């Protein structure tokens, strides 16, 4: 019992007839409400005591009083199947079509509970067989859902509409299909239900059976002649599409065996059921469809094959299934004209790409609509492993794309990173000065992207520092995009600051703010370096900076030059060019140390005084010693040189003691 109930509520609920009579005789409120707004009559109906119900009704209890959810005593009695109480309430004026707050009538309540006898009584007293709940469901919907075939027949006999739809667009037949009761389904079909009816999404019962992998329902619907090729509204897919996309191999095989099933039907986007299976990665479904004759080389509206989609999803298992079935790897999509290999390269899917490269007849150098190869695409994204795989398969680094006229090196130089570019630069015979359709080299691309590391690598490989592109030299580009580090590298490489672009501007004319000041400072440093010699050597800093490897080798024997540079005073005088001067100095420093360490009377300071001298070293020639020297660090070499000053013993003797 609830709180706030009266003694009359308690007596009615507990079937205490004498107490009910006594309380009524004492003037108890016959329609008092408890906390749930239930009256004593509702409590009596709930308890199933028809005598107390009749007593309360004789004492003028309101037969249509409602509780907090809008249900009357008749709703309650109908739900519990108390036929005698239902009959008593109806005779006392209870509203047979009263609605609770969900819009349900007593007939809904009786139907949900499966009380066929109550349903018949209510219908006899004029209950509306087509009354709808707030959700748009009639009693026939509920009878169909719960599989009450006797109630279905009773409702149909009283004029229940068999094709009525609820708020979701579903008929009683839909609800019956959810239950799977064949007797109910047959009863509805016999009454004129449309087996091909669709819900608001355009889905038939067969769609739902396919999506839910309900094999028995699918068999039943097919046996009763449902149209297998009806498509849903959103995707335009048939039941076969949905079975394929859901991976339900059991119901898919049932559908494939159906008469008139179109295995090649396409949805709104040009996709077949096989496409749906590929997109969702169901290899067993793919095999089943292919066995039944599905076209493996079918394309969608964008010209993409199943292989394109499998590659884009990076689904190696599906890719292998399709390749094993000899799908055409050369078909290109409409938008870019790219093969599946292009897609794999652009996406960076290494395993998929390697698998494609194993296919007989695959062309690693095939170009897309814009003349781009898979190598171009991989280079632009700096996919190192992809590039290595393509090169190993014979990718041509010199193919020029048809859109921009650039080689793979151009594409790599357009990346913010340098990994692929360095791989390409290491290939013998690569042309670093090839120009694209705009006249730009890879150096121009690297300069405008601010990639100082790559700019330096290109210059070391022989890139022309002053090559004129569509908008000037690489220095113009670096200045235009405020790439200070690149500017420094280019200036150190001797970039001509006086060259002008097609607009007649020198690099300094493009610069602004700090860039313009940087160029001015760089020019001043260059001027001073031309006029300042390194100590008393007679060699200017500018000459030293411009020296090639041969010239630097000659400087190795200039002790004065070496010692002066070792002081490092140039760092303060030439801050912009410091790193370039240091790079040159490091070369002669190494050579200088090696030369001194190999003096005929030189000797090693030992790292391990406890090692024994081995006679083997006594027979080593000078060439072997030179080779060994190359493995020593500069610090090691300095130790060797220092030891020469301390001890005048043979080079080989000391060498053997060190390495013994």
XYZ file of C-alpha atoms in Angstrom:
660
model
C 0.000 0.000 0.000
C 1.023 3.576 -0.592
C 1.331 6.357 1.895
C -1.621 8.622 2.578
C -4.129 5.830 1.988
C -7.336 5.607 3.995
C -8.743 2.656 5.905
C -11.093 2.138 2.983
C -8.100 1.789 0.616
C -6.627 -0.819 2.926
C -9.855 -2.753 3.272
C -10.431 -2.741 -0.516
C -6.874 -3.790 -1.230
C -6.942 -6.591 1.351
C -10.330 -7.967 0.287
C -11.925 -7.128 3.674
C -15.561 -6.955 2.578
C -17.055 -6.513 6.076
C -14.674 -3.690 6.873
C -15.515 -1.995 3.566
C -19.220 -2.128 4.441
C -18.586 -0.844 7.971
C -16.437 2.058 6.789
C -18.969 3.062 4.159
C -21.699 2.934 6.806
C -19.634 5.359 8.881
C -19.378 7.780 5.933
C -15.938 6.965 4.617
C -15.003 8.935 1.470
C -15.660 6.465 -1.347
C -13.410 8.343 -3.838
C -10.543 9.307 -1.532
C -7.108 9.288 -3.232
C -3.851 7.886 -1.919
C -0.401 9.169 -2.833
C -0.663 7.592 -6.308
C -4.117 9.093 -6.824
C -5.682 5.644 -6.599
C -9.241 5.434 -5.317
C -10.566 2.526 -3.210
C -12.323 1.336 -6.394
C -8.986 1.166 -8.226
C -7.530 -0.834 -5.317
C -10.436 -3.256 -5.418
C -10.086 -3.684 -9.200
C -6.380 -4.252 -8.734
C -7.020 -6.933 -6.102
C -9.646 -8.681 -8.237
C -12.512 -8.584 -5.681
C -15.675 -8.134 -7.711
C -17.888 -7.985 -4.568
C -16.033 -4.999 -3.140
C -16.066 -3.392 -6.615
C -19.851 -3.762 -6.777
C -20.242 -2.456 -3.200
C -18.192 0.662 -3.985
C -20.064 1.240 -7.245
C -23.413 0.976 -5.393
C -22.084 3.623 -3.024
C -21.564 5.982 -5.968
C -17.850 5.456 -6.506
C -16.673 7.167 -9.711
C -16.011 4.426 -12.279
C -13.895 6.797 -14.417
C -11.653 8.251 -11.711
C -7.959 8.132 -12.785
C -4.687 7.533 -10.992
C -1.496 9.546 -11.469
C -0.807 8.029 -14.922
C -4.347 8.578 -16.158
C -5.455 4.964 -15.835
C -8.990 4.158 -14.745
C -10.137 1.109 -12.724
C -11.172 -0.383 -16.088
C -7.589 -0.145 -17.370
C -6.475 -1.949 -14.228
C -9.028 -4.726 -14.443
C -8.361 -5.204 -18.172
C -4.627 -5.492 -17.555
C -5.080 -8.194 -14.918
C -7.762 -10.010 -16.938
C -10.602 -9.734 -14.415
C -13.530 -10.267 -16.776
C -16.229 -10.014 -14.076
C -14.830 -6.713 -12.781
C -14.504 -5.383 -16.359
C -18.141 -6.286 -16.953
C -19.257 -4.681 -13.669
C -17.388 -1.443 -14.404
C -18.768 -1.230 -17.925
C -22.319 -1.728 -16.631
C -21.705 1.120 -14.184
C -20.724 3.547 -16.916
C -16.972 3.106 -17.165
C -15.614 4.671 -20.367
C -14.546 1.760 -22.573
C -12.311 4.073 -24.669
C -10.731 6.080 -21.848
C -7.091 7.033 -22.510
C -4.257 7.066 -20.013
C -1.458 9.629 -20.345
C 0.175 7.480 -23.055
C -3.046 7.381 -25.041
C -3.689 3.730 -24.297
C -7.222 2.426 -23.839
C -8.304 -0.545 -21.695
C -8.210 -2.540 -24.952
C -4.470 -1.818 -25.274
C -3.974 -3.002 -21.686
C -5.914 -6.225 -22.199
C -4.130 -6.912 -25.490
C -0.631 -6.339 -24.064
C -1.415 -8.814 -21.295
C -2.871 -11.366 -23.697
C -6.324 -11.551 -22.102
C -8.434 -12.559 -25.106
C -11.613 -12.937 -23.043
C -11.326 -9.362 -21.752
C -10.577 -8.133 -25.283
C -13.787 -9.707 -26.526
C -15.827 -8.119 -23.717
C -14.372 -4.685 -24.408
C -14.992 -5.023 -28.138
C -18.556 -6.143 -27.432
C -19.076 -2.966 -25.426
C -17.856 -0.749 -28.239
C -14.121 -0.447 -27.659
C -12.400 1.207 -30.634
C -10.216 -1.449 -32.257
C -8.269 1.268 -34.108
C -7.567 3.590 -31.179
C -3.906 4.687 -31.163
C -1.493 5.261 -28.338
C 0.795 8.294 -28.233
C 3.275 6.231 -30.251
C 0.668 5.575 -32.919
C 0.238 1.895 -32.050
C -3.135 0.210 -32.146
C -4.109 -2.855 -30.159
C -3.422 -4.873 -33.317
C 0.218 -3.734 -33.201
C 0.536 -5.069 -29.652
C -1.246 -8.324 -30.423
C 1.082 -8.825 -33.413
C 4.192 -7.972 -31.392
C 3.431 -10.460 -28.637
C 2.174 -13.181 -30.963
C -1.423 -13.374 -29.706
C -3.042 -14.826 -32.807
C -6.463 -15.259 -31.121
C -6.524 -11.581 -30.167
C -5.334 -10.638 -33.669
C -8.282 -12.523 -35.142
C -10.705 -10.967 -32.647
C -9.501 -7.458 -33.476
C -9.598 -8.100 -37.213
C -13.136 -9.412 -36.857
C -14.121 -6.091 -35.269
C -12.651 -3.996 -38.067
C -9.072 -3.423 -36.924
C -7.093 -1.872 -39.802
C -4.395 -4.261 -40.919
C -2.264 -1.668 -42.740
C -2.320 1.023 -40.056
C 1.092 2.521 -39.259
C 2.546 3.721 -35.996
C 4.639 6.857 -35.556
C 7.678 4.986 -36.858
C 5.883 4.042 -40.048
C 5.558 0.399 -39.034
C 2.478 -1.736 -39.562
C 1.263 -4.590 -37.344
C 2.964 -6.925 -39.809
C 6.290 -5.260 -38.990
C 5.672 -5.789 -35.298
C 4.703 -9.407 -35.969
C 7.953 -9.937 -37.854
C 9.872 -8.803 -34.775
C 8.097 -11.509 -32.828
C 8.509 -14.051 -35.594
C 5.154 -15.750 -34.974
C 4.220 -17.291 -38.314
C 0.555 -17.781 -37.348
C 0.158 -14.072 -36.640
C 1.994 -13.144 -39.841
C -0.213 -15.442 -41.896
C -3.349 -14.082 -40.219
C -2.330 -10.513 -41.069
C -1.412 -11.437 -44.633
C -4.720 -13.230 -45.039
C -6.446 -10.079 -43.859
C -4.747 -8.048 -46.584
C -1.504 -6.919 -44.991
C 1.027 -5.776 -47.604
C 4.130 -7.943 -47.323
C 6.117 -5.313 -49.234
C 5.174 -2.495 -46.911
C 8.031 -0.198 -45.928
C 8.663 1.933 -42.872
C 9.508 5.634 -42.963
C 13.104 4.713 -43.887
C 11.901 2.715 -46.859
C 12.969 -0.580 -45.322
C 10.936 -3.727 -45.824
C 10.609 -6.655 -43.469
C 13.291 -8.354 -45.527
C 15.703 -5.493 -44.844
C 15.169 -5.976 -41.132
C 15.573 -9.741 -41.408
C 18.825 -9.237 -43.341
C 20.192 -6.674 -40.927
C 19.242 -8.842 -37.940
C 20.478 -12.084 -39.532
C 17.044 -13.642 -38.991
C 17.265 -16.593 -41.336
C 13.841 -18.041 -40.487
C 12.092 -14.743 -41.042
C 13.897 -14.290 -44.347
C 12.819 -17.754 -45.455
C 9.216 -17.074 -44.420
C 9.094 -13.726 -46.221
C 10.648 -15.146 -49.370
C 8.210 -18.059 -49.285
C 5.350 -15.568 -49.152
C 6.578 -13.631 -52.162
C 8.226 -10.517 -50.749
C 9.960 -8.314 -53.329
C 13.713 -8.835 -52.841
C 14.797 -5.757 -54.793
C 13.028 -2.968 -52.893
C 15.551 -0.340 -51.765
C 15.637 1.783 -48.621
C 15.350 5.568 -48.780
C 18.666 6.667 -47.290
C 21.182 4.438 -49.058
C 19.156 2.871 -51.831
C 20.211 -0.572 -50.671
C 18.342 -3.818 -51.073
C 18.109 -6.492 -48.403
C 21.150 -8.082 -50.051
C 23.124 -4.873 -49.526
C 22.189 -4.883 -45.850
C 23.073 -8.541 -45.374
C 26.438 -7.947 -47.063
C 27.127 -4.791 -45.082
C 26.194 -6.510 -41.821
C 28.377 -9.522 -42.503
C 25.506 -11.948 -42.107
C 26.607 -14.814 -44.300
C 23.673 -17.059 -43.310
C 20.856 -14.800 -44.423
C 22.959 -13.613 -47.377
C 23.083 -17.136 -48.784
C 19.292 -17.410 -48.366
C 18.865 -14.178 -50.315
C 21.290 -15.242 -53.035
C 19.167 -18.335 -53.613
C 16.001 -16.259 -54.001
C 14.292 -15.917 -57.327
C 14.773 -12.540 -59.044
C 17.539 -11.464 -56.656
C 19.742 -8.982 -58.520
C 23.311 -9.463 -57.315
C 24.506 -6.520 -59.418
C 21.981 -3.966 -58.142
C 23.517 -0.632 -57.147
C 22.534 1.738 -54.359
C 22.182 5.530 -54.577
C 25.977 5.889 -54.719
C 26.630 3.290 -57.369
C 27.660 0.581 -54.928
C 26.771 -3.087 -55.260
C 26.298 -5.513 -52.348
C 29.873 -6.624 -53.003
C 30.988 -3.050 -52.356
C 29.224 -3.050 -48.999
C 30.994 -6.266 -48.027
C 34.366 -4.828 -49.065
C 33.780 -1.575 -47.214
C 32.959 -3.496 -44.050
C 35.750 -6.029 -44.472
C 33.712 -9.243 -44.544
C 35.901 -11.618 -46.541
C 33.527 -14.600 -46.256
C 30.693 -12.499 -47.670
C 32.975 -11.265 -50.451
C 33.808 -14.847 -51.405
C 30.144 -15.883 -51.338
C 29.137 -13.024 -53.640
C 31.991 -13.666 -56.052
C 31.106 -17.359 -56.234
C 27.588 -16.339 -57.263
C 28.931 -14.172 -60.076
C 29.295 -10.695 -58.594
C 31.416 -8.462 -60.845
C 34.786 -8.018 -59.143
C 35.782 -5.131 -61.428
C 32.638 -3.090 -60.917
C 33.189 0.617 -60.267
C 31.136 3.168 -58.384
C 29.998 6.541 -59.738
C 33.499 7.920 -59.103
C 35.167 5.150 -61.048
C 36.618 3.538 -57.951
C 36.964 -0.214 -57.795
C 36.622 -2.534 -54.848
C 40.415 -2.535 -54.663
C 40.525 1.252 -54.338
C 38.223 1.073 -51.324
C 40.020 -1.852 -49.711
C 43.301 0.031 -50.079
C 41.867 3.238 -48.646
C 40.605 1.271 -45.639
C 44.061 -0.317 -45.300
C 42.334 -3.702 -45.160
C 45.115 -6.076 -46.161
C 42.886 -9.162 -45.825
C 40.322 -7.843 -48.292
C 43.102 -6.673 -50.614
C 44.531 -10.198 -50.665
C 41.112 -11.754 -51.336
C 40.512 -9.407 -54.271
C 43.977 -9.924 -55.724
C 43.570 -13.686 -55.413
C 40.412 -13.324 -57.509
C 42.388 -11.449 -60.210
C 40.857 -8.024 -59.805
C 42.170 -5.555 -62.397
C 44.851 -3.452 -60.674
C 45.093 -0.997 -63.582
C 41.608 0.513 -63.334
C 41.763 4.197 -62.421
C 39.302 6.415 -60.548
C 37.533 9.308 -62.266
C 38.712 12.145 -60.036
C 42.494 11.697 -60.081
C 42.954 8.902 -62.563
C 44.794 6.954 -59.905
C 45.188 3.215 -59.543
C 45.015 1.378 -56.242
C 48.815 1.683 -56.138
C 48.515 5.472 -56.216
C 46.023 5.314 -53.348
C 48.293 3.110 -51.254
C 51.269 5.406 -51.862
C 49.306 8.541 -51.026
C 47.939 7.004 -47.817
C 51.258 5.561 -46.687
C 49.994 1.985 -46.313
C 53.222 0.006 -46.631
C 51.952 -3.570 -46.309
C 49.154 -2.959 -48.793
C 51.548 -1.281 -51.230
C 54.061 -4.127 -51.018
C 51.250 -6.611 -51.642
C 50.146 -4.696 -54.741
C 53.711 -4.632 -56.039
C 53.802 -8.440 -56.014
C 50.956 -8.670 -58.524
C 52.026 -9.787 -61.963
C 51.717 -6.977 -64.468
C 51.442 -4.125 -61.979
C 53.087 -1.001 -63.396
C 55.057 0.800 -60.697
C 55.525 3.788 -63.013
C 51.933 4.186 -64.174
C 50.859 7.825 -64.081
C 47.573 9.299 -62.921
C 45.530 11.919 -64.745
C 48.073 14.580 -63.818
C 51.100 12.549 -64.804
C 52.000 11.676 -61.233
C 53.390 8.303 -60.236
C 53.079 6.518 -56.916
C 56.641 7.675 -56.233
C 55.650 11.312 -56.705
C 52.841 10.934 -54.173
C 54.924 9.087 -51.594
C 57.724 11.637 -51.978
C 55.360 14.547 -51.382
C 54.297 13.030 -48.043
C 57.861 12.042 -47.096
C 56.899 8.376 -46.726
C 60.379 6.874 -46.446
C 59.485 3.173 -46.384
C 56.957 3.568 -49.190
C 59.581 5.284 -51.336
C 62.121 2.555 -50.594
C 59.612 -0.133 -51.598
C 58.774 1.671 -54.847
C 62.421 2.204 -55.720
C 63.144 -1.459 -55.041
C 60.317 -2.314 -57.449
C 61.883 -0.189 -60.179
C 60.220 3.197 -59.760
C 61.751 5.753 -62.146
C 63.016 8.825 -60.268
C 63.234 10.902 -63.447
C 59.613 10.721 -64.593
C 58.198 14.228 -64.914
C 54.613 14.710 -63.761
C 52.223 16.215 -66.276
C 50.653 18.748 -63.966
C 53.628 20.664 -62.572
C 56.387 19.148 -64.655
C 58.338 18.099 -61.588
C 60.379 14.990 -60.889
C 60.113 13.000 -57.663
C 62.830 15.202 -56.176
C 60.634 18.264 -56.694
C 57.792 16.560 -54.845
C 60.093 15.533 -52.013
C 61.560 19.022 -51.773
C 58.056 20.391 -51.325
C 57.761 18.517 -48.026
C 58.725 20.103 -44.722
C 61.004 17.135 -44.058
C 64.082 15.878 -45.893
C 64.126 12.105 -45.449
C 62.871 11.093 -48.891
C 64.839 13.824 -50.630
C 68.045 12.500 -49.074
C 67.222 8.987 -50.278
C 66.733 10.306 -53.802
C 69.905 12.385 -53.664
C 71.881 9.266 -52.812
C 70.842 7.628 -56.086
C 73.582 7.726 -58.683
C 72.798 9.826 -61.719
C 69.982 11.893 -60.231
C 69.676 15.297 -61.867
C 69.363 17.847 -59.077
C 69.017 20.732 -61.522
C 66.062 19.455 -63.525
C 63.378 22.146 -63.796
C 59.613 21.841 -63.628
C 57.192 23.523 -66.035
C 57.631 26.787 -64.143
C 61.400 26.692 -64.379
C 61.937 25.822 -60.723
C 64.454 23.291 -59.451
C 64.211 21.222 -56.287
C 66.384 23.881 -54.652
C 63.684 26.475 -55.266
C 61.095 24.190 -53.670
C 63.243 23.502 -50.617
C 64.070 27.195 -50.233
C 60.463 28.361 -50.271
C 59.557 25.688 -47.701
C 62.294 26.852 -45.379
C 64.097 23.513 -45.390
C 67.664 24.634 -44.709
C 68.908 21.088 -44.198
C 67.681 20.011 -47.622
C 68.947 23.193 -49.266
C 72.411 22.398 -47.959
C 72.169 18.778 -49.139
C 71.091 19.875 -52.623
C 73.948 22.346 -52.853
C 76.430 19.667 -51.821
C 75.025 17.469 -54.586
C 75.666 20.181 -57.153
C 72.455 22.204 -57.235
C 72.959 25.542 -58.985
C 72.601 28.163 -56.282
C 71.753 30.965 -58.721
C 69.413 29.049 -61.036
C 66.557 31.326 -62.106
C 63.074 29.953 -61.533
C 59.670 31.396 -62.356
C 60.050 34.043 -59.667
C 63.775 34.396 -59.264
C 66.572 32.487 -57.587
C 66.292 30.295 -54.533
C 67.467 33.298 -52.537
C 64.472 35.277 -53.794
C 62.199 32.486 -52.569
C 63.864 32.216 -49.187
C 63.639 35.972 -48.664
C 60.037 36.104 -49.832
C 59.017 33.461 -47.276
C 61.222 34.808 -44.478
C 63.331 31.644 -44.289
C 66.335 33.021 -42.433
C 68.201 29.727 -42.031
C 67.886 29.061 -45.742
C 69.126 32.559 -46.535
C 72.234 31.913 -44.468
C 72.964 28.639 -46.254
C 72.461 30.182 -49.696
C 74.644 33.170 -48.915
C 77.362 30.892 -47.597
C 77.176 28.977 -50.866
C 77.864 32.193 -52.744
C 74.348 33.103 -53.830
C 74.438 36.231 -55.994
C 72.434 38.896 -54.177
C 72.369 41.139 -57.242
C 70.381 38.818 -59.507
C 66.858 39.992 -60.247
C 63.588 38.174 -60.799
C 61.222 38.757 -63.697
C 59.812 41.720 -61.802
C 63.228 43.302 -61.767
C 63.717 42.881 -58.031
C 66.837 41.746 -56.265
C 66.371 39.549 -53.164
C 66.892 42.504 -50.872
C 64.004 44.265 -52.578
C 61.645 41.482 -51.488
C 62.732 41.471 -47.892
C 61.169 43.432 -45.098
C 61.975 44.170 -41.505
C 64.446 41.768 -39.958
C 64.994 39.963 -43.269
C 66.073 43.150 -44.987
C 68.390 43.967 -42.106
C 69.768 40.436 -42.178
C 70.644 40.777 -45.841
C 72.297 44.122 -45.249
C 74.333 42.649 -42.416
C 75.251 39.688 -44.589
C 76.422 41.990 -47.367
C 78.520 43.961 -44.898
C 80.077 40.779 -43.537
C 80.913 39.601 -47.038
C 82.537 42.961 -47.798
C 84.656 42.811 -44.656
C 85.595 39.172 -45.269
C 86.916 40.113 -48.711
C 89.208 42.709 -47.163
C 90.345 40.939 -43.995
C 93.045 38.289 -44.083
C 93.317 35.460 -41.597
C 96.272 36.596 -39.513
C 99.439 36.907 -41.623
C 98.480 34.100 -43.993
C 97.513 36.382 -46.853
C 94.279 34.404 -47.217
C 91.043 36.369 -46.802
C 88.077 34.983 -44.918
C 86.084 35.195 -48.152
C 88.673 33.095 -50.014
C 88.609 30.560 -47.202
C 84.807 30.426 -47.237
C 84.709 29.847 -51.006
C 87.485 27.237 -51.069
C 86.599 23.877 -52.585
C 87.827 20.528 -51.233
C 91.048 20.635 -53.238
C 91.883 24.110 -52.000
C 91.043 23.149 -48.422
C 93.399 20.182 -48.695
C 96.233 22.578 -49.518
C 95.380 24.650 -46.438
C 96.028 21.573 -44.299
C 99.755 22.298 -44.353
C 99.301 25.944 -43.368
C 99.938 25.853 -39.620
C 99.470 29.603 -39.252
C 96.033 29.422 -40.846
C 95.049 26.490 -38.659
C 96.189 28.102 -35.405
C 94.518 31.417 -36.233
C 91.200 29.827 -37.021
C 91.474 27.674 -33.930
C 91.329 30.865 -31.831
C 87.727 31.350 -33.029
C 87.840 35.150 -33.077
C 85.944 35.165 -36.359
C 82.773 34.145 -34.501
C 82.325 37.621 -33.104
C 83.363 39.379 -36.306
C 81.145 37.353 -38.643
C 78.086 36.026 -36.726
C 76.031 35.361 -39.847
C 78.727 33.329 -41.556
C 80.133 31.676 -38.433
C 78.560 28.270 -39.087
C 79.845 28.255 -42.681
C 83.381 29.180 -41.614
C 83.236 26.477 -38.930
C 82.232 23.855 -41.487
C 85.273 24.723 -43.589
C 87.529 24.823 -40.537
C 86.427 21.372 -39.381
C 87.595 19.920 -42.679
C 91.117 21.302 -42.421
C 91.212 20.611 -38.679
C 90.722 16.927 -39.290
C 93.290 16.772 -42.053
C 95.728 18.801 -39.978
C 95.457 16.449 -37.007
C 95.818 13.350 -39.158
C 98.929 14.765 -40.819
C 100.592 15.558 -37.505
C 99.713 12.192 -36.004
C 101.428 10.402 -38.874
C 104.837 12.076 -38.580
C 107.625 9.488 -39.051
C 108.923 9.886 -35.515
C 105.474 10.236 -34.012
C 104.254 8.178 -31.131
C 101.014 7.414 -29.346
C 99.980 8.377 -25.885
C 98.495 5.152 -24.636
C 94.933 4.467 -23.508
C 96.050 1.335 -21.725
C 99.581 1.282 -20.359
C 99.091 -2.342 -19.202
C 98.746 -3.761 -22.714
C 101.702 -5.619 -24.077
C 103.422 -4.561 -27.260
C 102.746 -6.975 -30.041
C 105.338 -7.654 -32.681
C 102.628 -7.613 -35.322
C 102.562 -3.821 -35.317
C 106.247 -3.655 -36.192
C 105.576 -4.920 -39.679
C 102.610 -2.620 -40.454
C 103.217 -0.261 -43.350
C 102.294 3.415 -43.435
C 99.130 2.869 -45.500
C 97.693 0.594 -42.823
C 98.490 3.215 -40.209
C 96.709 5.850 -42.254
C 93.642 3.633 -42.403
C 93.685 3.115 -38.658
C 93.972 6.853 -38.104
C 90.628 7.418 -39.856
C 88.847 5.573 -37.039
C 90.147 7.921 -34.345
C 88.281 10.950 -33.055
C 89.847 14.396 -33.073
C 90.451 14.076 -29.334
C 92.265 10.790 -29.893
C 94.429 12.412 -32.538
C 95.305 15.264 -30.211
C 96.398 12.683 -27.632
C 98.606 11.105 -30.268
C 100.160 14.448 -31.162
C 100.742 15.368 -27.518
C 102.442 12.060 -26.893
C 104.790 12.768 -29.782
C 106.204 15.681 -27.896
C 106.797 13.602 -24.781
C 108.345 10.455 -26.174
C 110.520 9.949 -29.233
C 109.890 6.340 -30.071
C 108.700 4.822 -33.317
C 105.116 5.339 -34.451
C 104.511 1.660 -34.925
C 105.833 0.764 -31.514
C 103.457 3.149 -29.793
C 100.592 2.163 -32.015
C 101.068 -1.466 -31.070
C 101.131 -0.620 -27.398
C 97.868 1.275 -27.683
C 95.986 -1.371 -29.655
C 97.770 -4.436 -28.195
